[in-house]
XYZ file of C-alpha atoms in Angstrom:
650
model
C -21.234 -16.244 -5.682
C -19.151 -19.005 -4.084
C -18.948 -19.529 -0.322
C -15.408 -18.142 -0.350
C -16.426 -15.013 -2.261
C -19.326 -14.430 0.134
C -16.985 -14.818 3.114
C -14.621 -12.182 1.708
C -17.580 -9.882 1.057
C -18.724 -10.324 4.656
C -15.178 -9.550 5.858
C -15.300 -6.219 4.034
C -18.799 -5.266 5.216
C -18.182 -6.174 8.859
C -14.772 -4.479 8.967
C -16.213 -1.265 7.537
C -18.949 -1.341 10.175
C -16.446 -2.027 12.955
C -14.113 0.720 11.775
C -16.974 3.218 11.659
C -18.166 2.223 15.128
C -14.848 2.091 16.962
C -12.670 4.602 15.109
C -15.261 7.137 13.955
C -17.936 6.766 16.614
C -20.638 6.311 13.982
C -22.960 3.439 13.107
C -23.479 2.458 9.480
C -25.659 -0.510 10.381
C -27.746 -1.633 13.320
C -26.435 -4.094 15.904
C -29.113 -6.521 14.713
C -27.875 -6.357 11.111
C -24.237 -6.665 12.224
C -25.046 -9.740 14.309
C -26.959 -11.299 11.415
C -24.036 -10.880 9.016
C -21.561 -12.007 11.675
C -23.584 -15.183 12.289
C -23.724 -15.828 8.541
C -19.916 -15.611 8.400
C -19.586 -18.008 11.349
C -21.881 -20.493 9.608
C -19.896 -20.290 6.365
C -16.620 -20.808 8.231
C -18.068 -23.836 9.971
C -19.518 -25.159 6.719
C -16.310 -24.813 4.696
C -13.809 -25.338 7.506
C -11.988 -22.237 6.206
C -11.131 -19.167 8.260
C -9.424 -16.368 6.335
C -6.752 -14.020 7.684
C -8.267 -10.975 9.335
C -11.687 -12.568 9.720
C -13.878 -10.537 12.115
C -14.560 -13.828 13.940
C -10.892 -14.192 14.813
C -8.499 -12.434 17.166
C -5.324 -11.721 15.247
C -2.906 -9.367 16.973
C 0.096 -7.512 15.644
C 3.567 -7.994 17.021
C 7.019 -6.519 16.605
C 10.442 -8.166 16.676
C 13.979 -6.831 16.748
C 15.005 -9.000 13.805
C 13.489 -11.724 11.650
C 14.644 -15.226 12.634
C 16.175 -17.434 9.935
C 15.119 -20.978 9.090
C 16.300 -23.596 6.592
C 13.729 -24.845 4.077
C 12.793 -28.520 4.302
C 12.834 -28.624 0.506
C 15.354 -26.248 -1.169
C 13.838 -23.757 -3.610
C 15.549 -23.691 -7.003
C 15.319 -21.098 -9.738
C 13.698 -21.960 -13.060
C 15.400 -22.160 -16.434
C 14.116 -19.350 -18.647
C 13.240 -18.718 -22.260
C 11.705 -15.938 -24.338
C 10.802 -18.254 -27.206
C 7.407 -19.931 -27.457
C 8.998 -22.650 -29.577
C 11.252 -23.615 -26.672
C 8.194 -24.044 -24.455
C 6.763 -26.358 -27.099
C 9.984 -28.365 -27.299
C 10.105 -28.617 -23.508
C 6.554 -29.975 -23.284
C 6.810 -32.238 -26.359
C 4.008 -34.826 -26.278
C 3.117 -34.279 -22.622
C 0.336 -32.211 -21.054
C 1.248 -29.116 -19.053
C -0.098 -26.260 -16.957
C 0.757 -22.719 -18.058
C 0.294 -20.045 -15.369
C 1.336 -16.523 -14.427
C 4.859 -15.958 -13.110
C 3.967 -13.439 -10.416
C 6.336 -10.623 -9.498
C 6.310 -10.432 -5.705
C 7.991 -12.317 -2.866
C 7.816 -16.106 -2.670
C 6.604 -17.492 0.667
C 6.577 -21.060 2.023
C 3.577 -21.776 4.265
C 3.195 -24.714 6.636
C -0.124 -25.790 8.170
C -0.655 -28.371 10.921
C -3.936 -29.402 12.537
C -5.685 -27.127 10.086
C -3.903 -23.985 11.314
C -1.103 -21.837 9.964
C 2.065 -22.952 11.749
C 4.700 -20.824 10.046
C 5.515 -18.714 7.010
C 9.060 -18.354 5.662
C 10.401 -16.223 2.804
C 12.341 -17.801 -0.059
C 15.568 -16.127 1.051
C 18.494 -17.622 -0.838
C 16.565 -20.802 -1.626
C 18.188 -22.704 1.217
C 17.463 -20.413 4.189
C 14.622 -17.910 4.525
C 13.261 -15.485 7.096
C 10.347 -16.399 9.352
C 7.506 -13.897 8.797
C 4.589 -15.812 10.364
C 3.106 -12.838 12.238
C 3.234 -10.731 9.094
C 1.608 -13.489 7.023
C -1.323 -13.471 9.427
C -2.110 -9.965 8.177
C -2.303 -10.952 4.476
C -5.788 -9.984 3.394
C -6.745 -13.279 1.711
C -4.745 -15.948 3.556
C -6.631 -18.710 5.420
C -5.712 -18.972 9.091
C -7.631 -22.235 9.415
C -8.327 -24.815 6.721
C -10.388 -28.037 6.654
C -7.379 -30.306 6.022
C -5.747 -31.203 9.347
C -2.655 -33.162 8.294
C 0.661 -31.438 7.637
C 0.450 -29.249 4.540
C 3.226 -27.209 2.890
C 2.686 -24.927 -0.078
C 4.372 -22.074 -1.874
C 2.768 -18.853 -2.934
C 3.637 -15.355 -4.052
C 3.020 -12.407 -1.730
C 1.946 -9.535 -3.970
C 0.571 -5.996 -3.857
C -1.736 -5.137 -6.744
C -1.098 -2.150 -8.989
C -4.280 -0.473 -7.738
C -3.309 -0.896 -4.062
C 0.239 0.256 -4.892
C -1.129 3.398 -6.537
C -3.416 4.103 -3.579
C -0.479 3.793 -1.160
C 1.708 6.093 -3.281
C -1.134 8.621 -3.574
C -0.908 9.036 0.196
C 2.730 10.188 -0.109
C 3.063 13.835 -1.088
C 6.847 13.924 -1.641
C 7.675 12.490 -5.090
C 11.146 11.299 -4.114
C 9.685 9.307 -1.203
C 7.141 7.417 -3.301
C 7.712 3.674 -3.741
C 9.253 2.653 -7.056
C 7.216 -0.446 -7.871
C 4.817 -2.960 -6.272
C 7.461 -5.682 -5.942
C 9.850 -3.570 -3.857
C 6.994 -2.341 -1.686
C 5.735 -5.899 -1.206
C 9.175 -7.210 -0.270
C 9.634 -4.455 2.295
C 6.110 -4.924 3.653
C 6.389 -8.692 4.081
C 9.752 -8.400 5.836
C 8.681 -5.678 8.300
C 9.780 -6.090 11.907
C 6.405 -4.739 13.027
C 3.369 -6.524 11.577
C 1.228 -3.457 12.310
C 2.984 -1.893 9.320
C 2.397 -4.932 7.097
C -1.353 -4.796 7.647
C -1.515 -1.312 6.104
C -0.023 -2.522 2.812
C -2.850 -4.840 1.601
C -0.537 -7.775 0.867
C -2.218 -10.855 -0.567
C -0.953 -14.406 -1.099
C -1.504 -16.302 -4.354
C -0.675 -20.006 -4.101
C 1.149 -21.662 -7.002
C 2.646 -24.959 -5.752
C 1.702 -27.708 -3.311
C 4.958 -28.995 -1.815
C 3.766 -31.584 0.702
C 0.397 -32.972 1.768
C 0.607 -35.805 4.282
C -1.980 -38.501 3.756
C -3.020 -37.403 0.244
C -1.798 -38.551 -3.148
C -2.215 -36.525 -6.326
C -1.667 -37.596 -9.910
C -1.686 -34.188 -11.585
C -0.708 -30.606 -10.800
C -4.232 -29.553 -11.672
C -5.606 -31.801 -8.911
C -3.233 -30.108 -6.471
C -4.381 -26.644 -7.533
C -8.030 -27.622 -7.197
C -7.288 -29.027 -3.737
C -5.628 -25.768 -2.649
C -8.650 -23.839 -3.897
C -10.941 -26.115 -1.868
C -8.908 -25.221 1.236
C -9.607 -21.523 0.797
C -6.409 -20.404 -0.959
C -6.430 -17.991 -3.861
C -4.518 -19.847 -6.554
C -2.664 -18.568 -9.588
C -4.605 -18.582 -12.843
C -3.521 -21.411 -15.169
C -4.453 -23.076 -18.447
C -4.016 -26.733 -19.337
C -1.954 -26.921 -22.523
C -0.437 -29.258 -25.087
C 2.406 -28.536 -27.480
C -0.177 -27.455 -30.090
C -2.125 -25.110 -27.802
C 0.812 -23.361 -26.101
C 0.966 -20.443 -28.603
C -2.751 -19.743 -28.119
C -2.394 -19.822 -24.325
C 0.634 -17.512 -24.398
C -1.357 -15.117 -26.559
C -4.220 -15.221 -24.043
C -1.927 -14.233 -21.152
C -0.059 -11.605 -23.204
C -3.345 -9.850 -24.005
C -4.635 -10.095 -20.444
C -1.503 -8.630 -18.844
C -2.284 -5.206 -20.316
C -5.089 -4.872 -17.740
C -3.918 -7.427 -15.133
C -3.868 -5.853 -11.657
C -1.299 -8.275 -10.198
C 2.362 -7.691 -11.174
C 3.681 -10.446 -13.435
C 6.960 -10.772 -15.304
C 6.172 -13.836 -17.360
C 4.661 -17.331 -17.300
C 5.549 -20.739 -15.862
C 5.066 -24.035 -17.685
C 5.154 -27.299 -15.705
C 4.281 -30.896 -16.535
C 0.791 -31.776 -15.356
C 1.849 -35.346 -14.587
C 3.532 -35.086 -11.171
C 5.300 -38.471 -11.236
C 6.739 -37.816 -14.695
C 8.020 -34.392 -13.700
C 9.648 -35.695 -10.525
C 11.289 -38.570 -12.431
C 13.307 -36.049 -14.453
C 15.178 -34.870 -11.353
C 17.048 -31.581 -11.451
C 20.310 -29.936 -12.434
C 22.516 -28.156 -9.911
C 20.505 -24.996 -10.565
C 17.105 -25.873 -12.014
C 14.321 -28.434 -11.582
C 13.597 -30.269 -14.841
C 9.814 -30.362 -14.421
C 9.143 -26.699 -15.196
C 10.345 -23.715 -17.206
C 9.807 -19.950 -17.001
C 8.750 -17.894 -19.996
C 9.810 -14.226 -19.905
C 7.954 -11.694 -21.980
C 9.891 -10.604 -25.039
C 9.679 -6.858 -24.685
C 8.802 -5.179 -27.953
C 11.596 -2.664 -28.492
C 11.913 0.229 -30.909
C 14.803 2.518 -31.718
C 13.992 6.209 -31.867
C 15.594 9.631 -31.518
C 15.647 11.646 -28.301
C 14.396 15.120 -29.226
C 14.358 16.794 -25.815
C 14.154 16.275 -22.071
C 11.421 18.172 -20.243
C 12.067 19.145 -16.641
C 8.768 19.272 -14.745
C 8.662 21.102 -11.401
C 6.454 19.928 -8.525
C 5.075 21.620 -5.403
C 7.898 20.141 -3.288
C 10.535 21.675 -5.555
C 11.494 18.342 -7.130
C 12.153 18.719 -10.864
C 11.480 15.481 -12.757
C 13.135 14.677 -16.114
C 10.898 13.271 -18.875
C 12.399 12.034 -22.147
C 10.573 13.119 -25.305
C 11.357 11.152 -28.466
C 10.113 10.568 -31.994
C 6.796 8.657 -31.694
C 6.970 4.854 -32.053
C 4.452 2.011 -31.879
C 4.854 -0.254 -28.818
C 2.492 -3.044 -27.809
C -0.285 -1.579 -29.959
C -0.080 2.069 -28.839
C 1.895 5.133 -29.902
C 4.351 6.431 -27.309
C 6.584 9.490 -27.384
C 7.490 10.081 -23.726
C 9.120 8.141 -20.902
C 10.026 9.158 -17.368
C 13.760 9.139 -16.658
C 13.004 9.389 -12.906
C 16.049 11.280 -11.627
C 19.464 12.782 -12.322
C 21.247 9.514 -11.514
C 19.468 7.692 -14.356
C 20.080 10.581 -16.773
C 23.779 10.203 -16.071
C 23.763 6.400 -16.196
C 22.137 6.487 -19.648
C 24.591 9.189 -20.828
C 21.748 11.002 -22.548
C 22.158 13.732 -25.138
C 19.788 15.404 -27.556
C 19.742 13.572 -30.890
C 20.831 10.277 -29.328
C 19.404 7.033 -30.666
C 17.640 5.363 -27.775
C 15.942 1.977 -27.506
C 12.557 2.090 -25.764
C 10.140 -0.556 -24.526
C 7.168 -0.987 -22.204
C 8.093 -2.502 -18.843
C 5.751 -5.455 -18.238
C 4.085 -4.339 -21.506
C 2.653 -1.254 -19.743
C 5.075 1.533 -18.741
C 7.329 3.189 -21.387
C 11.003 3.000 -20.423
C 14.399 3.627 -22.010
C 16.194 0.292 -22.332
C 19.522 1.703 -23.478
C 21.196 4.605 -25.206
C 22.896 3.436 -28.397
C 24.976 6.570 -29.028
C 25.692 7.841 -25.485
C 26.686 11.389 -26.418
C 26.349 12.340 -22.728
C 25.895 16.023 -23.593
C 22.605 16.704 -21.822
C 22.933 19.601 -19.424
C 21.272 19.376 -16.045
C 19.370 22.668 -15.681
C 21.106 25.154 -13.412
C 17.912 27.227 -13.350
C 14.350 26.177 -12.552
C 12.305 25.923 -15.794
C 9.385 27.693 -14.053
C 10.860 30.516 -11.980
C 14.394 30.789 -13.343
C 15.984 30.596 -9.907
C 18.920 28.308 -9.017
C 18.557 24.545 -8.813
C 20.560 22.082 -6.756
C 21.157 18.336 -6.870
C 20.326 16.509 -3.651
C 20.976 12.892 -2.703
C 17.752 11.212 -1.572
C 17.776 7.528 -0.627
C 20.081 5.971 -3.255
C 19.567 8.467 -6.076
C 20.292 12.069 -7.008
C 17.365 14.426 -7.615
C 17.134 17.980 -8.951
C 15.359 20.599 -6.819
C 14.386 24.242 -7.242
C 15.801 26.321 -4.373
C 13.245 29.143 -4.645
C 10.696 28.797 -1.815
C 8.309 31.063 -3.761
C 8.532 29.237 -7.072
C 5.130 29.520 -8.839
C 5.222 25.800 -9.628
C 5.409 25.037 -5.942
C 2.518 27.390 -5.272
C 0.303 25.998 -8.050
C 0.945 22.381 -7.075
C 0.491 23.196 -3.383
C -2.887 24.838 -4.013
C -3.880 21.928 -6.272
C -3.332 19.487 -3.415
C -5.043 21.775 -0.881
C -8.303 21.958 -2.884
C -8.300 18.254 -3.875
C -11.105 15.873 -2.937
C -9.265 14.180 -0.047
C -8.179 17.556 1.358
C -10.499 20.595 1.397
C -12.593 19.290 -1.514
C -13.241 22.577 -3.355
C -14.932 21.586 -6.600
C -14.267 23.754 -9.637
C -10.695 24.780 -8.845
C -8.653 22.980 -11.477
C -4.908 23.446 -11.768
C -5.461 25.685 -14.787
C -7.918 27.877 -12.844
C -5.569 28.082 -9.875
C -2.785 29.145 -12.213
C -5.006 32.003 -13.484
C -5.924 33.109 -9.965
C -2.304 33.033 -8.792
C -1.178 34.998 -11.849
C -3.934 37.554 -11.176
C -2.673 38.000 -7.624
C -5.770 36.541 -5.907
C -3.920 33.755 -4.113
C -0.774 34.045 -2.030
C -1.670 31.880 0.973
C -4.259 29.157 1.503
C -6.511 31.478 3.523
C -6.860 33.724 0.458
C -9.177 31.096 -1.026
C -11.770 32.118 1.530
C -11.782 35.717 0.293
C -12.261 35.080 -3.424
C -15.636 36.841 -3.248
C -13.624 40.084 -3.221
C -12.629 39.294 -6.807
C -16.057 38.147 -7.999
C -16.438 40.696 -10.789
C -12.950 39.992 -12.131
C -13.504 36.218 -12.019
C -16.810 36.553 -13.929
C -14.955 38.393 -16.696
C -12.312 35.665 -17.022
C -12.433 33.226 -19.920
C -14.400 30.122 -18.974
C -16.316 31.866 -16.200
C -19.706 33.466 -15.945
C -21.952 34.470 -13.081
C -23.297 30.969 -12.496
C -19.936 29.207 -12.599
C -18.384 31.870 -10.358
C -21.219 31.585 -7.826
C -20.915 27.774 -7.877
C -17.206 28.098 -7.156
C -17.745 30.531 -4.294
C -20.361 28.192 -2.813
C -17.927 25.258 -3.053
C -15.350 27.360 -1.200
C -17.935 28.193 1.463
C -18.891 24.518 1.839
C -15.249 23.598 2.361
C -15.055 25.726 5.507
C -16.568 22.780 7.390
C -13.961 20.034 7.422
C -11.910 17.726 9.633
C -8.507 18.353 11.158
C -7.045 15.355 9.274
C -8.143 16.710 5.880
C -6.614 20.078 6.684
C -3.316 18.535 7.789
C -3.182 16.440 4.616
C -4.005 19.503 2.513
C -1.047 21.439 3.907
C 1.218 19.210 1.826
C 3.694 18.226 4.527
C 6.273 15.981 2.853
C 5.347 12.327 3.206
C 2.120 12.951 5.150
C -0.795 11.368 3.310
C -4.390 11.352 4.472
C -4.064 8.053 6.363
C -1.013 9.290 8.283
C -2.730 12.610 8.968
C -5.652 10.719 10.530
C -3.297 8.708 12.742
C -1.589 11.856 13.992
C -4.826 13.793 14.520
C -6.394 10.897 16.416
C -3.334 10.629 18.637
C -3.510 14.333 19.544
C -7.325 14.252 19.765
C -7.598 16.821 16.932
C -5.955 19.460 19.104
C -4.016 21.653 16.655
C -1.776 23.278 19.258
C -0.830 19.848 20.631
C -0.099 18.269 17.271
C 1.772 21.301 15.915
C 4.112 21.104 18.925
C 4.392 17.312 18.998
C 7.958 16.123 19.463
C 9.655 13.738 17.065
C 9.755 11.146 19.851
C 6.012 11.356 20.514
C 5.182 11.292 16.811
C 7.311 8.166 16.379
C 5.344 6.481 19.162
C 2.266 6.493 16.900
C 1.802 3.166 15.118
C 2.446 3.780 11.423
C 4.602 6.911 11.864
C 8.329 6.309 11.457
C 11.306 8.587 12.012
C 11.294 10.112 8.510
C 7.620 11.104 8.707
C 7.964 12.280 12.305
C 10.853 14.592 11.397
C 9.006 15.877 8.342
C 5.856 16.639 10.336
C 7.641 18.282 13.262
C 9.912 20.210 10.917
C 6.968 21.768 9.088
C 5.649 23.400 12.241
C 9.089 24.429 13.470
C 8.945 27.078 10.736
C 7.362 29.961 12.649
C 6.095 31.668 9.481
C 4.339 28.487 8.331
C 2.858 27.934 11.774
C 1.538 31.496 11.835
C -0.049 31.041 8.395
C -1.829 27.872 9.488
C -3.150 29.594 12.596
C -4.603 32.329 10.359
C -6.106 29.638 8.125
C -7.771 28.003 11.124
C -9.791 31.182 11.653
C -11.524 30.541 8.311
C -12.558 26.974 9.108
C -15.101 25.083 11.180
C -14.076 21.619 12.321
C -16.627 18.872 12.556
C -16.936 17.516 16.058
C -17.783 13.938 16.817
C -21.302 13.520 18.093
C -20.922 12.930 21.813
C -22.285 9.639 23.052
C -24.362 9.536 26.272
C -21.457 8.012 28.182
C -18.665 10.034 26.553
C -17.180 10.860 29.984
C -17.663 7.452 31.574
C -13.899 6.776 31.796
C -12.874 10.389 32.338
C -9.766 10.455 34.508
C -8.700 6.875 33.676
C -5.296 6.608 31.999
C -4.626 3.347 30.153
C -1.430 1.860 28.724
C -1.712 -0.850 26.038
C 1.126 -3.262 25.324
C 1.666 -6.587 23.551
C -0.476 -8.376 20.963
C -4.176 -7.574 20.615
C -6.940 -10.062 19.982
C -10.346 -8.388 20.246
C -9.387 -5.277 18.324
C -7.813 -5.194 14.871
C -5.084 -2.797 15.943
C -3.990 -0.492 18.726
C -5.497 2.584 17.088
C -8.933 0.950 17.066
C -8.629 -0.083 20.732
C -7.408 3.412 21.639
C -10.354 4.979 19.812
C -12.816 2.786 21.734
C -11.290 3.878 25.071
C -11.208 7.550 24.115
C -14.812 7.388 22.872
C -15.912 6.929 26.492
C -13.567 9.522 27.968
C -10.462 7.466 28.744
C -6.912 8.488 27.922
C -4.268 6.228 26.363
C -0.558 6.867 26.881
C 2.567 5.019 25.839
C 4.383 4.517 29.144
C 3.538 3.326 32.654
C 3.702 5.950 35.404
C 2.031 6.765 38.706
C -0.806 8.329 36.709
C -1.569 5.041 34.931
C -4.844 3.462 36.019
C -4.668 0.177 34.089
C -2.062 -1.679 32.034
C -3.665 -3.828 29.315
C -1.556 -6.834 28.368
C -2.914 -10.142 27.091
C 0.057 -11.773 28.788
C -0.248 -10.615 32.447
C 2.640 -12.895 33.426
C 5.011 -11.181 30.982
C 8.334 -10.008 32.379
C 8.355 -6.929 30.126
C 9.499 -3.602 31.564
C 5.951 -2.261 31.478
C 4.626 -5.206 33.470
C 7.451 -4.894 35.995
C 6.792 -1.191 36.374
C 3.050 -1.776 36.836
C 3.676 -4.385 39.541
C 6.151 -2.085 41.245
C 3.593 0.761 41.332
C 0.654 -1.482 42.241
C -1.156 -0.784 38.942
C -3.663 -3.489 37.908
C -2.767 -5.520 34.815
C -5.781 -6.707 32.825
C -6.205 -8.687 29.651
C -7.884 -6.997 26.733
C -11.031 -9.073 27.294
C -11.139 -8.273 31.022
C -10.745 -4.568 30.321
C -13.420 -4.552 27.613
C -15.863 -6.467 29.831
C -15.358 -4.095 32.778
C -15.070 -0.740 31.053
C -16.373 -0.925 27.480
C -19.563 -3.018 27.684
């Protein structure tokens, strides 16, 4: 394991321990062990001269701005000429040596370091002018904040979100139409957030691909530059050194690897390894002459559309899926492709029997490239395929989606129960979607609380196909075990549109797991929670505005036991002290963590300064912000985060 890999491992271990201690009031390691690992990280940072973003040894705060400032690039960023032919790459390279690397599909960022520290980060923008996102870049999970090299250094890299992180983020969003479309769009929106507290939740990473300027150092080859960037702590793009003869083999290597590559990529980049030679070629008005992009040639097949399946979800959204005659694509047989929504159905002018051209996007996801016959005779269902009730087309974001209007549609019920019993919700093992469908059809389940009375149907369940006494008893025990849970898991399990487990935890922590308080929380108060925007706030508040739903949840609460945090000896030490936190934080990773530490010893955190406020925490006591002015006016002490922690939290 390299020093850099060990440092990243220590980041993860120490952050998990800190999160458990401050946010969950539990200890997963002793103070002695924590200090030992912390000291090891300090030693490695001193040894390498590298300090990564988010290092537990650092004090990175999150900030918000009203708009992102613009800045002109010192060196304009041009696009690359493109080809889909390997032979053109060979002709381009000729008798020279080159580097072939991934063309990553994210957002290009220009980073400037001075005196070994990150000075600024700017997006590509239009190539001439970009947006300054320095505070957001400081939250990238693998970006060095300090490097050994102290002269001016400028590099370019791609901000990306991996497929696995993208999937995890989307899994937290219950409403299908609100899920993010692809990692690139999510990354672009995350990097350009006005509030860096949002960026930190998105697991953005930076992969360096070009050294633009390095004062005081001369390099002969691109490979030397990449090795230098690696030595400074940057994660660099994977590359292979190639000649005209070895290019086909290298392209084949990348084309095979992309099938399981976790970082989005839409091709490759070939550049001359000899820097001086590449620069001597100059550039056209559009492209530099020292490099070329290679775009994957999507393998396409023509086939016949046989039907479109309309699949209903628990939210009422009905998703269209194209079913076609099976074809071989990229080594596998495919016969289905999501059409996503009504807008795309109409754009493609689909009709049964049409000849469609299909491919795998980025060699992975089956898609319809085009409709060659465009009969446009496909009817949008007027009735739900599950319950037969009316459907309606609704505009959501920039697309049109089909919804079932029946609030008691069985599909909604089955999918809702499936979420409720899932591992991250109530965690009732043994209740598959197929089993739930049987129980609902048998009349056992109408509301969530009915799950806790399944023992009334024990004899009937034992007689069902796939069940016996043992399996039935195991299921009933799993149901009984699920009675002990947390408020956040319950809230997530309710299936409120857009409210994933992480958001449920934020809301429950804010309202101190008080159901009556959170169920009556106003949209304004919900929006004041870091990580909860207007859409989620309205969705959450709207759920509990339905009196029937609220009554059902109250009945459900009678079946459950909520785990209480183990009280610490000084749990009431700050009882009666109201604290307001404002501005950037340094000791704590985020405001939620700081709030949890205060509440763990009995304090209360609010969002505005009033006569009831005991302390205003602001790392800039001389700030002229409204909160500072109000505190001065009311004679409320203003303390830095460190001063507050030393006085109240030690």
